[in-house]
Coordinates of C-alpha atoms in Angstrom, one line a residue:
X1 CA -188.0 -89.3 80.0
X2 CA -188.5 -93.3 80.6
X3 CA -190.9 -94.8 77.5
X4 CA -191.8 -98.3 77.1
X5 CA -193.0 -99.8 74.1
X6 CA -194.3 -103.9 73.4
X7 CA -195.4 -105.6 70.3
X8 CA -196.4 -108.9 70.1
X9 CA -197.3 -111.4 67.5
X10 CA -198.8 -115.2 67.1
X11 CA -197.6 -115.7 63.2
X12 CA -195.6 -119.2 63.6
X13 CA -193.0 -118.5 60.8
X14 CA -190.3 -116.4 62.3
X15 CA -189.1 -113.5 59.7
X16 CA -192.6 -112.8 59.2
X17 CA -193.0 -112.9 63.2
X18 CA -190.1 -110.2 64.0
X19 CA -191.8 -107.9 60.4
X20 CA -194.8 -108.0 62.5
X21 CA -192.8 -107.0 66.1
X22 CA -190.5 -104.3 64.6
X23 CA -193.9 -102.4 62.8
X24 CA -196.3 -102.7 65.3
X25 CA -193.1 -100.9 67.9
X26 CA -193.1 -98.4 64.7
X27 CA -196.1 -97.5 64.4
X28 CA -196.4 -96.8 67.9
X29 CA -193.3 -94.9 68.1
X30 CA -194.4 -91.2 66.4
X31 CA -191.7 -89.7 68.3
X32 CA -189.4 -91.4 66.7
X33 CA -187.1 -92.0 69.5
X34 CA -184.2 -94.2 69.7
X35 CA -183.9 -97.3 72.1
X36 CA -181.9 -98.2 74.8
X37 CA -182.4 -101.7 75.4
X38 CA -184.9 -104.4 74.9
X39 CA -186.8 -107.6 76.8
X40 CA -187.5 -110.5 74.2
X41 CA -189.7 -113.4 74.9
X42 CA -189.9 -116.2 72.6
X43 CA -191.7 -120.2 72.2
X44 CA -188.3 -121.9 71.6
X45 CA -190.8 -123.5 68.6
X46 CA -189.4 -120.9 66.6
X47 CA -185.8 -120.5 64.8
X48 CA -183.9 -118.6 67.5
X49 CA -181.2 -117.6 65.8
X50 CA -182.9 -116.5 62.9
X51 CA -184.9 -114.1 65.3
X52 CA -182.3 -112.6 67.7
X53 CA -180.4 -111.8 63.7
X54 CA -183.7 -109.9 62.9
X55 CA -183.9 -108.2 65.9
X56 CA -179.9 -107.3 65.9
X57 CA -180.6 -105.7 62.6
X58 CA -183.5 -103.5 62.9
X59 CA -182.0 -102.1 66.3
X60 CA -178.6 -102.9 65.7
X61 CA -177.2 -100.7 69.0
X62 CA -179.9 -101.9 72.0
X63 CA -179.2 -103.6 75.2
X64 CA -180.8 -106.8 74.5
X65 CA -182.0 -109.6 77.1
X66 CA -184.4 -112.5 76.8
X67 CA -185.2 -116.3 77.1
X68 CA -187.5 -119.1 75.8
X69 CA -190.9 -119.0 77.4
X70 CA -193.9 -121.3 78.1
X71 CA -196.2 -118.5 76.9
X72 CA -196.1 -114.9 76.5
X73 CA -198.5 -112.5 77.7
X74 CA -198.6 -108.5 76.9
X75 CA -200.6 -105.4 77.1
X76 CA -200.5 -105.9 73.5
X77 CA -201.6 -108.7 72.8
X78 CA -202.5 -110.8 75.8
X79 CA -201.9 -114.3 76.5
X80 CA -200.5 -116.4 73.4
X81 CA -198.8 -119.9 73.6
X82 CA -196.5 -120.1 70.5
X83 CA -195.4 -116.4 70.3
X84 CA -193.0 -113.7 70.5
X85 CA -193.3 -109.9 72.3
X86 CA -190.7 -107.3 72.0
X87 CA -190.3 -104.6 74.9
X88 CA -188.1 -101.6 74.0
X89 CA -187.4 -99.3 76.2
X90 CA -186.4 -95.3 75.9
X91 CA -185.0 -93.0 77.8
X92 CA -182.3 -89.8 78.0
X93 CA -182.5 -90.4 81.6
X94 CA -181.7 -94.2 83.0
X95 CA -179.2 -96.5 81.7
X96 CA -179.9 -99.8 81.1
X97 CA -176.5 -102.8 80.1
X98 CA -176.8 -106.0 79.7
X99 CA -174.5 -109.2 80.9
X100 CA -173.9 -112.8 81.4
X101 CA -171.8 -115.7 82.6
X102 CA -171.7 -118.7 80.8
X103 CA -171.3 -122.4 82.1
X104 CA -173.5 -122.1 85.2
X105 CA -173.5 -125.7 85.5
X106 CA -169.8 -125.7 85.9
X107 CA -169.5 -122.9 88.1
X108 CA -172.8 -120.7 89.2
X109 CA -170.6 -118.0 91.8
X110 CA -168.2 -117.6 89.5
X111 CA -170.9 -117.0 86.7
X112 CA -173.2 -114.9 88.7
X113 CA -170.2 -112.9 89.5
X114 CA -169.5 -112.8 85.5
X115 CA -172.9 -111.4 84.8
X116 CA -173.0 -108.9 87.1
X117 CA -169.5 -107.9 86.4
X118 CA -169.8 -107.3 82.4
X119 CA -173.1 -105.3 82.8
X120 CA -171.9 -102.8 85.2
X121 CA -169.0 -102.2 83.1
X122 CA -171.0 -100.7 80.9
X123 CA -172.9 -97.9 83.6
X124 CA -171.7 -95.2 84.2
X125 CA -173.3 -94.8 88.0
X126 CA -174.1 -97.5 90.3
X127 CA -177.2 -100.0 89.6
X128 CA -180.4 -99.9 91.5
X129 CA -182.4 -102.7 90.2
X130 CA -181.4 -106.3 88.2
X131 CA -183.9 -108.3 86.4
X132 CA -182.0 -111.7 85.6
X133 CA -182.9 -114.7 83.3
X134 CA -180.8 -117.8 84.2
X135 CA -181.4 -121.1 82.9
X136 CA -182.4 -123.1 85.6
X137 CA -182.2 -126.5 84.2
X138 CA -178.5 -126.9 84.4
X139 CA -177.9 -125.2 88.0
X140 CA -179.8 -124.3 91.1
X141 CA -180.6 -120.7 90.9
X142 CA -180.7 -119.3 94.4
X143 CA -176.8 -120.3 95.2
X144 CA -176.9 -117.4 92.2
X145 CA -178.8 -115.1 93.8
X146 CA -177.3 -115.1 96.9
X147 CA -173.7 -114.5 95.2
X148 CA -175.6 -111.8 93.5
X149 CA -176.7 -110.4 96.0
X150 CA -174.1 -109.7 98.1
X151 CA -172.4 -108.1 95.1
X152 CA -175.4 -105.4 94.6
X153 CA -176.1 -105.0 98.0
X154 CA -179.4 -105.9 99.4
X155 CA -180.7 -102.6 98.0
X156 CA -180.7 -103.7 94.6
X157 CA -183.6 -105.4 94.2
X158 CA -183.1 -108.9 91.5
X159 CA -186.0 -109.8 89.6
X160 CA -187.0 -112.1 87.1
X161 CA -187.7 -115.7 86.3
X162 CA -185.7 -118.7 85.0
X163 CA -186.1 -119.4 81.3
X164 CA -188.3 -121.7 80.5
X165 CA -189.9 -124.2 77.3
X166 CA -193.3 -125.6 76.0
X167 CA -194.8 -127.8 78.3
X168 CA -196.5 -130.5 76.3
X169 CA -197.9 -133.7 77.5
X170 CA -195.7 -135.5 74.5
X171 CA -192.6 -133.8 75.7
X172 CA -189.9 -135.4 78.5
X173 CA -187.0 -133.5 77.4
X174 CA -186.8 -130.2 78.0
X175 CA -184.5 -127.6 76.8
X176 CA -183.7 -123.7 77.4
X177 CA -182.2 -120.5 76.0
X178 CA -181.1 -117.7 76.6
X179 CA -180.6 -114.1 75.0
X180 CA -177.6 -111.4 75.5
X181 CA -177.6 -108.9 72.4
X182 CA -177.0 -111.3 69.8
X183 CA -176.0 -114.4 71.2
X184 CA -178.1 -117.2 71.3
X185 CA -176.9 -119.0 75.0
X186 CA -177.9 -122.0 77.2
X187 CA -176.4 -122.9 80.6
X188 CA -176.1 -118.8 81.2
X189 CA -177.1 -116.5 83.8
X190 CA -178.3 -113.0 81.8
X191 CA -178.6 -109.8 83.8
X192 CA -180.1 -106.3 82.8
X193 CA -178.8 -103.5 85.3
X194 CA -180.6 -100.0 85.5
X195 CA -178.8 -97.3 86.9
X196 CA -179.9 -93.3 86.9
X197 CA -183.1 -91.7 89.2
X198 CA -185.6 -95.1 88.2
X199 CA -188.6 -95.1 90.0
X200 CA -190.0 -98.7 90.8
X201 CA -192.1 -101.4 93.0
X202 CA -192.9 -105.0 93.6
X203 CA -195.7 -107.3 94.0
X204 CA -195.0 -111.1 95.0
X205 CA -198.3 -113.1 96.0
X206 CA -199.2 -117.0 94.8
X207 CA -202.6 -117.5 96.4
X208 CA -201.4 -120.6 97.9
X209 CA -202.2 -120.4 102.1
X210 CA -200.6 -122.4 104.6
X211 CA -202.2 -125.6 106.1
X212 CA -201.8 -127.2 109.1
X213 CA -198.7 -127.6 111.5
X214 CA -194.8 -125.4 111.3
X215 CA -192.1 -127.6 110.9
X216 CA -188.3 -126.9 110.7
X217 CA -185.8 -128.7 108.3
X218 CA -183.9 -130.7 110.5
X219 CA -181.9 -132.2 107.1
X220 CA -181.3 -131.7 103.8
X221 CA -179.2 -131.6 100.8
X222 CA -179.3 -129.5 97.5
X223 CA -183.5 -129.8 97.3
X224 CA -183.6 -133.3 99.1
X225 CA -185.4 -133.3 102.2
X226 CA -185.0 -135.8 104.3
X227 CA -186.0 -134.7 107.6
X228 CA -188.7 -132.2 109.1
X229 CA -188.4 -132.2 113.2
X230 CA -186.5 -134.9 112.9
X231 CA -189.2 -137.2 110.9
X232 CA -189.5 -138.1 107.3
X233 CA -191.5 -134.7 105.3
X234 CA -194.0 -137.7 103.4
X235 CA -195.8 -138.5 106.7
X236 CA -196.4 -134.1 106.7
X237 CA -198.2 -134.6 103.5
X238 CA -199.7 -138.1 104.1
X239 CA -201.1 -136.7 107.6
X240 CA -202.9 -134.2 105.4
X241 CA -203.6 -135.5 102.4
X242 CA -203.6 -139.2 102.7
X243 CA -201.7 -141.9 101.5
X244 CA -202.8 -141.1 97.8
X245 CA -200.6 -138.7 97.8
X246 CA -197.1 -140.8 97.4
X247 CA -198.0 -141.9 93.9
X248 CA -200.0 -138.6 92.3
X249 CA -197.1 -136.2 91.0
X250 CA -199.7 -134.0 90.2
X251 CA -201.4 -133.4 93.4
X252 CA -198.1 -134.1 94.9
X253 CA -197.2 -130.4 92.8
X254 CA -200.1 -128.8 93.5
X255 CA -199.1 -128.6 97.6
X256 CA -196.4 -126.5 98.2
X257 CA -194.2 -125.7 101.2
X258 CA -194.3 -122.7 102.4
X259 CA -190.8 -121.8 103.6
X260 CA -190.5 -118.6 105.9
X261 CA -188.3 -115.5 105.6
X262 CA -186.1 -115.9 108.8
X263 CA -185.6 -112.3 108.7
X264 CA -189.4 -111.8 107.9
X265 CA -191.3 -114.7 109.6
X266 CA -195.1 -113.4 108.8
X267 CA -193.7 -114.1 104.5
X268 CA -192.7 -116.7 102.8
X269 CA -191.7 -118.3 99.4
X270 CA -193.1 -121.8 98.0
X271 CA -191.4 -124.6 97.3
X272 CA -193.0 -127.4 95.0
X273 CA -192.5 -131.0 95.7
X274 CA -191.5 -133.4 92.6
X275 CA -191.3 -136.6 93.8
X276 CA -191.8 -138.8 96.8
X277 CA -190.0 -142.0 98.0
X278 CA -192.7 -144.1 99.7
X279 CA -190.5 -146.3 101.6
X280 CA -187.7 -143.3 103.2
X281 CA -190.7 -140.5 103.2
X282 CA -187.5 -138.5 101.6
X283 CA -188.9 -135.8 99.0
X284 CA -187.3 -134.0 96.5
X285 CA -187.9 -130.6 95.8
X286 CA -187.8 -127.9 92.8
X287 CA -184.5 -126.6 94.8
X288 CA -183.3 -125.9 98.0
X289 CA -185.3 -125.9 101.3
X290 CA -182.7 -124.4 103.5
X291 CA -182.0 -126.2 106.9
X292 CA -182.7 -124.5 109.8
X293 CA -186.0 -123.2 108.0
X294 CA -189.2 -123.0 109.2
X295 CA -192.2 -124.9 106.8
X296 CA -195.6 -125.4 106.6
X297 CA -197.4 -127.6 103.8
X298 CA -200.1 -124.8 101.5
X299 CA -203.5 -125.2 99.6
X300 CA -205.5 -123.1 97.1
X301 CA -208.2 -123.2 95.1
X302 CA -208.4 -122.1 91.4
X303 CA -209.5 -118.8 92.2
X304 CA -207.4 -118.1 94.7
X305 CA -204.6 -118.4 92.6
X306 CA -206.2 -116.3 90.4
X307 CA -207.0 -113.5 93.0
X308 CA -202.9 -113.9 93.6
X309 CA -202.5 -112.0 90.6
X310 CA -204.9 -109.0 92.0
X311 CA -202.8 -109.0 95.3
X312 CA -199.2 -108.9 93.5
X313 CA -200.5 -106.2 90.9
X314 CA -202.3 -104.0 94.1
X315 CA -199.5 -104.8 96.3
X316 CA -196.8 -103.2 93.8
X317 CA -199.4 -100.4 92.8
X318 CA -199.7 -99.3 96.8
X319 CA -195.7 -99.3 97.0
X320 CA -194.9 -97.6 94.2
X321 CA -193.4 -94.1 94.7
X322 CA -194.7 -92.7 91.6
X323 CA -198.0 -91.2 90.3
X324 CA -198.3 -93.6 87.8
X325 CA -195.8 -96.2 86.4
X326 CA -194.6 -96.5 82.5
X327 CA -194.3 -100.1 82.2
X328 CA -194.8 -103.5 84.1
X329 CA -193.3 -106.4 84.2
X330 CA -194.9 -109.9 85.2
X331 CA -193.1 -113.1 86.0
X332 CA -195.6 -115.9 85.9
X333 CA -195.0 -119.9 86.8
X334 CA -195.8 -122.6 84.3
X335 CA -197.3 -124.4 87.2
X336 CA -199.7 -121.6 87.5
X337 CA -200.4 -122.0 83.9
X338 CA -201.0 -125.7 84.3
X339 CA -203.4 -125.3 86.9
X340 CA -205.7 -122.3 85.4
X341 CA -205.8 -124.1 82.4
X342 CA -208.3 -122.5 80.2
X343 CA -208.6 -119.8 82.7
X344 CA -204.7 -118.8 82.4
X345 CA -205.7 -115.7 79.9
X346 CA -207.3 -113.8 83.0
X347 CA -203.5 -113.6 84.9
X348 CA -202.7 -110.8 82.3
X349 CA -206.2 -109.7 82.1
X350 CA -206.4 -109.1 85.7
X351 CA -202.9 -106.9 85.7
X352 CA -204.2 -105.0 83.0
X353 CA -207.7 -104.1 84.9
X354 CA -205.5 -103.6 87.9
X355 CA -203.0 -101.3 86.4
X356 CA -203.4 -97.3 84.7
X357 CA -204.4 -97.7 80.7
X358 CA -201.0 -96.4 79.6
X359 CA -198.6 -98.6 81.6
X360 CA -197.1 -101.3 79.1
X361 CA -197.3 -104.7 80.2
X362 CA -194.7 -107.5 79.0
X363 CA -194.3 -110.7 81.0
X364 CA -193.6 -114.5 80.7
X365 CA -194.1 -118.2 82.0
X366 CA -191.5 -119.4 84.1
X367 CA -189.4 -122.6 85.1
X368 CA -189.1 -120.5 88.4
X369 CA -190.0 -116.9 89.3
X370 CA -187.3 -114.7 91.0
X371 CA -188.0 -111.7 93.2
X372 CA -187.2 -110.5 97.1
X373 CA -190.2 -110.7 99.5
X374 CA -189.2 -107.2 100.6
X375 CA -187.4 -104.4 99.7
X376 CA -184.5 -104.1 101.0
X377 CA -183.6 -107.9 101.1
X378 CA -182.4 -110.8 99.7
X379 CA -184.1 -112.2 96.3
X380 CA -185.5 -115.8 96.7
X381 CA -186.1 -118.4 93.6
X382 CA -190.2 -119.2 94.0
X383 CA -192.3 -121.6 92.5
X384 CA -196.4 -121.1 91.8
X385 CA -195.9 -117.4 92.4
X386 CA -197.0 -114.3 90.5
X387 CA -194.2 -111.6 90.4
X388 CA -195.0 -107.9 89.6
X389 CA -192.5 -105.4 89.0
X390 CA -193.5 -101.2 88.2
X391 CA -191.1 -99.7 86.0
X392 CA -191.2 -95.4 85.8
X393 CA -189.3 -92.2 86.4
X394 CA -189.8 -89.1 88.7

C-alpha cells in the first residue's frame, strides 16, 4: 500500500494555517492510517518555526522535509502565493528517512555526503530514488549533486529543486530555509530517500528551443564564462539579439543556454544568464556552464512555456511503469512564474488535466529545479524548467 494525501491553505496567520492543513489531511484520511513521512512547502512570510512546532506535534513520528517557496501549487488547492501545503505520505510497503548536512557554504561534498549519509542510516534496504532541497543561495548545487551521485549510483535518480523566497519587486535581499523533522535550517542540503518496490517516472521539459549556432566553452570559472570558441559569449547574444541586450537583465534572463548532455547530445539543460559585462563580453551565469560543453543560446514564447508543462507531465505519464500513479510531484522555476505572470495558475492546471483524477499533486517554485535528463544518469541543476516526478507502487 503507497497513499498520498495534500492539504493546502491561503489563511496568512500561521496556527490557524497548520489547524486548516492537519483537518483537511483528516478529513481525507477515513482509513485512519498512520504516516510515514511528509513534504512541506511554505511562503517564508509566515513564522517558520511556529509551523514546523505544529506540524511536529500533530504527527509527532513522520519523516519530515521541506523549504520556503515562491508559491505553492496542489491538487488541492491550486496555485497560491502566500501559502502552505502538507503532503503525507502512507505506506506498509516503502520506507521513506530523511537527512541533511549543514554548512554547505563551507563545505558542499562533505555536506552532500552528510545528507545522504544520515538518511540511509535510517533504511533498512538500499534507496532507489532522492528528492533533495538544498539552499542554493549560499553554494552552487550541482558540485552537490555530482558528489551525490556518485554515492547512489547513477540509478538513483535525485530530484527536487533549491529552496526558494518571495520574489517582490521591493525585495533585494533574499533569504532561504530549510526543513528536516523539526529543525528550522539555512545553508543545508535536505534529502528524502525511498527504499522498498516504489514504482516511479520523470518528466523534464522547459519549452525554451534552441536558436541559432553550437558553441563549446572554451573557458570558464564557477558560472563565469568568459569564452565560447575562443570569443567572448556577449557577441553570441548581441549577434542575435542586438546590442540592447547588454543593459536589459530581463531579456538578458529570458534567453537561456542550452547546454548539452555529453553523454546524451540530442538533450539538454538551461542555463540563465544574470549579467553581462559590456566591455569583456564575459557573462555570468545562474551556475556552472561546464568547459568542454557544447551551447546554443534558446527562445520561447509564452505559450510554449506553457505547453512545457504538457510535455514534462505526458513525458513522465508515457515512462511510468505503473497503471496509474498515487501521487505527483512538480518542481517549477520562479523564472517561469515571472514570465506567465497572470497565466502561472494554468502550470498546475495543465498537470492536473494531464494526470488520472486520483493522483495527488504537491509541487513548488524554485530558485533552481533539480532532476536527471535520463534515467539512468547523472542529475543536473536547471533553470526555466518544469520537473515532473510519478510517485506509486506495484
Amino acid at each position: 500500500m503507497f497513499k498520498a494525501i495534500n492539504s493546502h491553505s491561503s489563511d496568512p496567520d500561521t496556527i490557524d494555517a497548520c489547524s486548516e492543513l492537519i483537518r483537511q489531511i483528516e478529513n481525507q484520511n477515513s482509513e485512519q492510517l498512520k504516516p510515514i513521512a511528509g513534504l512541506l512547502f511554505s511562503s517564508s512570510a509566515h513564522e517558520l518555526e511556529l509551523l514546523l512546532s505544529e506540524i511536529n506535534k500533530s504527527y509527532p513520528e513522520i519523516q519530515l522535509l521541506g523549504c520556503t517557496t515562491d508559491g505553492e501549487m496542489t491538487s488541492f488547492g491550486g496555485f497560491v502565493e502566500g501559502s502552505i501545503s502538507l503532503t503525507l505520505f502512507y505506506s506498509d510497503e516503502i520506507e521513506i528517512s530523511v537527512g541533511v548536512g549543514y554548512h554547505t557554504s563551507q563545505d558542499p561534498l562533505i555536506s552532500a555526503r552528510q545528507a545522504i549519509e544520515s538518511a540511509r542510516a535510517k533504511l533498512n534496504a538500499d534507496p532507489v530514488l532522492a528528492i533533495t532541497l538544498p539552499d542554493g543561495l549560499t553554494a552552487h548545487t550541482y558540485p552537490m549533486l555530482i558528489e551525490m551521485q556518485k554515492i547512489l549510483g547513477e540509478d538513483v535518480p535525485i530530484l527536487g529543486g533549491t529552496s526558494a523566497d518571495e520574489v517582490l519587486s521591493t525585495k533585494h535581499d533574499y533569504h532561504t530555509y530549510q526543513f528536516v523533522n523539526n529543525e528550522l535550517l539555512t545553508d543545508s542540503v535536505p534529502i528524502m530517500l525511498f527504499s522498498g518496490p516504489l514504482l516511479f517516472s520523470i518528466g523534464v521539459q522547459s519549452g525554451w528551443s534552441p536558436l541559432g549556432m553550437n558553441k563549446v566553452v572554451t573557458r570558464e570559472d564557477d558560472g563565469q564564462l568568459y569564452e565560447l570558441d575562443g570569443e567572448p559569449p556577449l557577441n553570441l547574444y548581441q549577434h542575435y539579439l542586438g546590442k540592447v541586450i547588454t543593459d536589459n537583465r530581463a531579456m538578458l534572463g529570458s534567453f537561456p543556454l542550452a547546454v548539452y548532455d555529453e553523454h546524451n547530445p540530442d538533450q539538454f539543460y538551461l542555463r540563465v544568464a544574470s549579467n553581462a559585462d559590456s566591455e569583456t563580453g564575459v557573462m555570468s551565469f545562474m551556475a556552472e556552464v561546464p568547459e568542454g560543453s557544447h551551447v546554443q543560446l534558446t527562445q520561447s514564447i509564452r505559450n510554449q512555456v506553457i505547453q512545457g508543462v504538457s510535455k514534462s507531465v505526458n513525458d513522465a505519464m508515457n515512462f511510468y511503469p505503473g497503471i496509474a500513479p498515487t501521487a505527483a510531484l512538480t518542481f517549477s522555476c520562479t523564472g517561469r512564474k515571472m514570465a506567465l505572470g497572470s497565466k502561472t495558475y494554468q502550470e498546475i492546471q495543465l498537470a492536473m488535466d494531464a494526470l488520472p483524477e486520483q493522483t495527488t499533486i504537491s509541487g513548488f517554485y524554485t530558485f533552481g529545479e533539480i532532476a536527471p535528463l535520463t534515467v539512468p544518469g547523472q542529475s543536473y541543476y536547471h533553470n526555466a524548467t518544469f520537473v515532473t516526478l510519478l510517485l506509486g507502487i506495484a
